[in-house]
Short mmCIF file of C-alpha atoms in Angstrom, two decimals:
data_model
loop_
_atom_site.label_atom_id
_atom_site.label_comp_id
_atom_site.label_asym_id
_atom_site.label_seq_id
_atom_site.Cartn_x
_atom_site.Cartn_y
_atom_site.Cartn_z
CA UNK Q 1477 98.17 112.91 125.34
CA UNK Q 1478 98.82 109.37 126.44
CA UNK Q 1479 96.96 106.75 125.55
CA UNK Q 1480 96.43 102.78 126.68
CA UNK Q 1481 98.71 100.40 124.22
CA UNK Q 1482 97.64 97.03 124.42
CA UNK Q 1483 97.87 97.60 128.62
CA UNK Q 1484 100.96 99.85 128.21
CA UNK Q 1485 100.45 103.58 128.95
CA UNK Q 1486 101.71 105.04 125.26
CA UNK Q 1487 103.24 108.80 124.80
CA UNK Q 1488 103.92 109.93 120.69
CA UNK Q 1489 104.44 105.64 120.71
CA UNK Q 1490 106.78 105.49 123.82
CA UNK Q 1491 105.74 103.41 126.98
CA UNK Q 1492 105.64 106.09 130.01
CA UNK Q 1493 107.57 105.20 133.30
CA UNK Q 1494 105.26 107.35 135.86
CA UNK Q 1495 101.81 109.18 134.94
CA UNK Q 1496 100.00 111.81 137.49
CA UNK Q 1497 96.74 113.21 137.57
CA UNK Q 1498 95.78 116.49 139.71
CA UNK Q 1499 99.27 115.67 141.75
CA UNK Q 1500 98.88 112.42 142.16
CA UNK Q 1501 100.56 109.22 140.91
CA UNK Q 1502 98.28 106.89 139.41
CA UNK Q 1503 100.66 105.12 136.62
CA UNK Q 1504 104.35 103.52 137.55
CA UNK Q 1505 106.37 101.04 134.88
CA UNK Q 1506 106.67 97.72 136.00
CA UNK Q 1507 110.24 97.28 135.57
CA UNK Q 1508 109.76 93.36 135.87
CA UNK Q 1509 108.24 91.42 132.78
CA UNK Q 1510 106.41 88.05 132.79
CA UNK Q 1511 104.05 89.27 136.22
CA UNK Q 1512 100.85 89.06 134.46
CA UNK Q 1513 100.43 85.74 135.47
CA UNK Q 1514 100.33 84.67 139.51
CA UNK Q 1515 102.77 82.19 140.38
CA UNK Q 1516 102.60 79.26 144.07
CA UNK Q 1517 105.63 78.25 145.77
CA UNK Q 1518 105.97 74.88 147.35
CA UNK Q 1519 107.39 74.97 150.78
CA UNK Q 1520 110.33 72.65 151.03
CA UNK Q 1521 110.65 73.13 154.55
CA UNK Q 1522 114.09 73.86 154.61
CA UNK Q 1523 116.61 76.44 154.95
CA UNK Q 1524 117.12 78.95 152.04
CA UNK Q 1525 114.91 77.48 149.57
CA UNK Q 1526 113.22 79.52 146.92
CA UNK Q 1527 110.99 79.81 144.46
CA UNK Q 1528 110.01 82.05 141.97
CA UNK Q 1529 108.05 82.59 138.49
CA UNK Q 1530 107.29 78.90 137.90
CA UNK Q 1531 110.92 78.01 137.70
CA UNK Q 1532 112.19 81.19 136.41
CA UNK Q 1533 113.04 84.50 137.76
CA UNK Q 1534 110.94 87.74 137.57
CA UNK Q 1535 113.37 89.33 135.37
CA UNK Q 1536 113.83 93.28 135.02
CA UNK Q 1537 112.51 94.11 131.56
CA UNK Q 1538 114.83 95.52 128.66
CA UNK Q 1539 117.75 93.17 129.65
CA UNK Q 1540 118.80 95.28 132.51
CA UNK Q 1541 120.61 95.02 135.65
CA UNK Q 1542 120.88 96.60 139.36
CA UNK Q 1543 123.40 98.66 138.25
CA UNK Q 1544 121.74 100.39 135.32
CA UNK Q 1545 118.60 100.89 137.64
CA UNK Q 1546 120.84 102.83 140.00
CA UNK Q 1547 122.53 104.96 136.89
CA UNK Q 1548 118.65 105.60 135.89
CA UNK Q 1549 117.41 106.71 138.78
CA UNK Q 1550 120.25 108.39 140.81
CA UNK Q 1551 121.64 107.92 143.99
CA UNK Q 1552 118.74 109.89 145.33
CA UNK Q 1553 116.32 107.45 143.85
CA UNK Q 1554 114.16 104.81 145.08
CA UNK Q 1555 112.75 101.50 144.25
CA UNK Q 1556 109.18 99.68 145.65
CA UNK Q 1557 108.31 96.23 145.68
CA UNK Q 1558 104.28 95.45 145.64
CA UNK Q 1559 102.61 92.19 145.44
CA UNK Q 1560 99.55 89.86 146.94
CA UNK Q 1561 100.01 86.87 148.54
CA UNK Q 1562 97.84 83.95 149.58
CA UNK Q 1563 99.41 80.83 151.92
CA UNK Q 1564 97.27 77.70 151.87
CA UNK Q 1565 97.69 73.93 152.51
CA UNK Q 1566 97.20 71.71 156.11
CA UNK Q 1567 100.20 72.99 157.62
CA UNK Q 1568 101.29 76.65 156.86
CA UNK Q 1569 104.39 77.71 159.04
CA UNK Q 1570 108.05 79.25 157.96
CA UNK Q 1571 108.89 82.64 156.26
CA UNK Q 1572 109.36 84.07 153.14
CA UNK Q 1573 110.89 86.87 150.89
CA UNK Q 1574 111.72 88.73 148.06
CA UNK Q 1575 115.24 88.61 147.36
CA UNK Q 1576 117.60 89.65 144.06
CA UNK Q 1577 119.13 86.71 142.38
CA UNK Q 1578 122.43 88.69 143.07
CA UNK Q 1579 124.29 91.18 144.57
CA UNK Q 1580 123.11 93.34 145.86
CA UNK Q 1581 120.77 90.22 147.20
CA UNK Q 1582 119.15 91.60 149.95
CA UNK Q 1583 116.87 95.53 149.87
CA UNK Q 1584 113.68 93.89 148.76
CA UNK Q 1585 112.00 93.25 151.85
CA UNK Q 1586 112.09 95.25 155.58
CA UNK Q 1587 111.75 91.82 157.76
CA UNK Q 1588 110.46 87.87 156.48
CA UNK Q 1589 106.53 87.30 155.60
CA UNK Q 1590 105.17 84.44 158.82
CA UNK Q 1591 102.32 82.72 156.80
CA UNK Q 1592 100.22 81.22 159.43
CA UNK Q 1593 97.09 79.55 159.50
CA UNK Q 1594 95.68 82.99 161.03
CA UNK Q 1595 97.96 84.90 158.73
CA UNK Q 1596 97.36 82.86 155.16
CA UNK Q 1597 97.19 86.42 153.35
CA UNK Q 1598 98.29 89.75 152.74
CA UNK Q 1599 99.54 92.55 150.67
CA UNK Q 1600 103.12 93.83 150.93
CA UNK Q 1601 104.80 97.33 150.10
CA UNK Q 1602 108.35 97.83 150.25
CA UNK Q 1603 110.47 100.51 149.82
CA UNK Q 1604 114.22 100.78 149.10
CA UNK Q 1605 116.69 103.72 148.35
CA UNK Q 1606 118.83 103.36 145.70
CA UNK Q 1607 122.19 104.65 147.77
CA UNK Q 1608 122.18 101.55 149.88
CA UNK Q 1609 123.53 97.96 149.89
CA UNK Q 1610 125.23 98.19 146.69
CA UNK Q 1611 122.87 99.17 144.16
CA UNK Q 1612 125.31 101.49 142.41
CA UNK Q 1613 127.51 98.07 141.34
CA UNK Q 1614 124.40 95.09 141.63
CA UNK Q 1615 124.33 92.77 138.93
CA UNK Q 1616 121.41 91.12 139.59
CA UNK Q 1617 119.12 90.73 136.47
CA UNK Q 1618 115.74 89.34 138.15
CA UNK Q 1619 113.69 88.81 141.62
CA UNK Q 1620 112.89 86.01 143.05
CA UNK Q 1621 111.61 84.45 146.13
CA UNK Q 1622 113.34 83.18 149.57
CA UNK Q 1623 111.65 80.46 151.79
CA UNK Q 1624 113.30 79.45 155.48
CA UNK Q 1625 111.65 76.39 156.75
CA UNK Q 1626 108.37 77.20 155.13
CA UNK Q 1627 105.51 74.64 155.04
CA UNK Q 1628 102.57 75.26 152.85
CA UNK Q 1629 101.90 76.94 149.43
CA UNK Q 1630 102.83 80.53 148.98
CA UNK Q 1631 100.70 82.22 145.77
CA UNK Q 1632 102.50 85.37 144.54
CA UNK Q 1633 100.33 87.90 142.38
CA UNK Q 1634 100.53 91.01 141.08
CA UNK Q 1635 103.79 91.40 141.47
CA UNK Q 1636 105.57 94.81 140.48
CA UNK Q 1637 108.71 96.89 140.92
CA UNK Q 1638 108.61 100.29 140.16
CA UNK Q 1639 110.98 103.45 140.16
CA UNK Q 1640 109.65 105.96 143.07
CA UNK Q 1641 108.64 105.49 146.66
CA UNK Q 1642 104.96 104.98 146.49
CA UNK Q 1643 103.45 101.59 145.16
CA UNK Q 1644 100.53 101.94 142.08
CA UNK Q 1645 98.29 99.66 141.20
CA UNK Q 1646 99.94 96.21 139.27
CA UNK Q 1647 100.14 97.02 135.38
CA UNK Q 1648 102.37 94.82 133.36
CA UNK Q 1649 105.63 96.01 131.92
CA UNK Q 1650 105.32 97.83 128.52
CA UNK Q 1651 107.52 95.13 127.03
CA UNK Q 1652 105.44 92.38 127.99
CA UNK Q 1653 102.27 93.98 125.29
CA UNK Q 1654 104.83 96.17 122.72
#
């Protein structure tokens, strides 16, 4: 039976990647670590800016890199991206994104986020496959965020990659608690 580690979901004292219940996914491993906390980006208003986990990277727990993500989970396998997001300040304009900090760069995100002063909010679900854009031979190591011309704050939470292509509910990785 598994049990709840610290906030880890615990097997015979192994963290679990996925858990179901009658069918249905209700448990998937964060693969990134540090996400407990939410993070704000300042918009620089200028071209490919970033910012990420208050001047680090959301890094993929255990050490690990594109690559060894793609020899986990095949070929056939996917990846999802989940996270909240809240713009604020006077002026809120621009776009944003979640990006690797390497090849295989791009994968993370379908089109830009256009914070607006109507649009200051939102969740965001994305889905990649594994066979495309050069997961097989990525070396990037962490996630982080890309701003074009934005203006205004951007607050990340909840932020969580997971193997699979449906998005659970945020948990932090078992590495972060064990």
């Amino acid at each position: 039976m598994a049990t709840i580690n610290g906030k880890a979901l615990v097997r015979d004292g192994k963290p679990l990647d996925r858990a179901y219940s009658n069918g249905r996914l209700v448990y998937g491993r964060n693969l990134l670590i540090g996400t407990a906390k939410g993070f704000t980006g300042v918009g620089t208003n200028s071209m490919r800016g970033d910012f990420d986990a208050q001047g680090g990277k959301c890094y993929l727990a255990g050490g690990k890199k594109v690559s060894d993500l793609y020899n986990k989970y095949g070929s056939s396998g996917y990846l999802t991206i989940s996270f909240d997001w809240v713009a604020s300040g006077s002026t809120i304009s621009g776009t944003f994104n979640p990006q690797w900090d390497n090849t295989p760069w791009g994968g993370l995100a379908k089109s830009a986020i256009s914070p607006s002063s109507s649009n200051s909010s939102g969740h965001y679900e994305w889905t990649v496959r594994l066979s495309s854009g050069g997961y097989s031979t990525g070396i990037a190591t962490a996630i982080y965020f890309r701003q074009d011309n934005l203006q205004g704050n951007i607050t990340i939470s909840n932020l969580k990659l997971e193997s699979g292509n449906q998005a659970t509910p945020w948990t932090p990785a078992p590495e972060d608690y064990i």
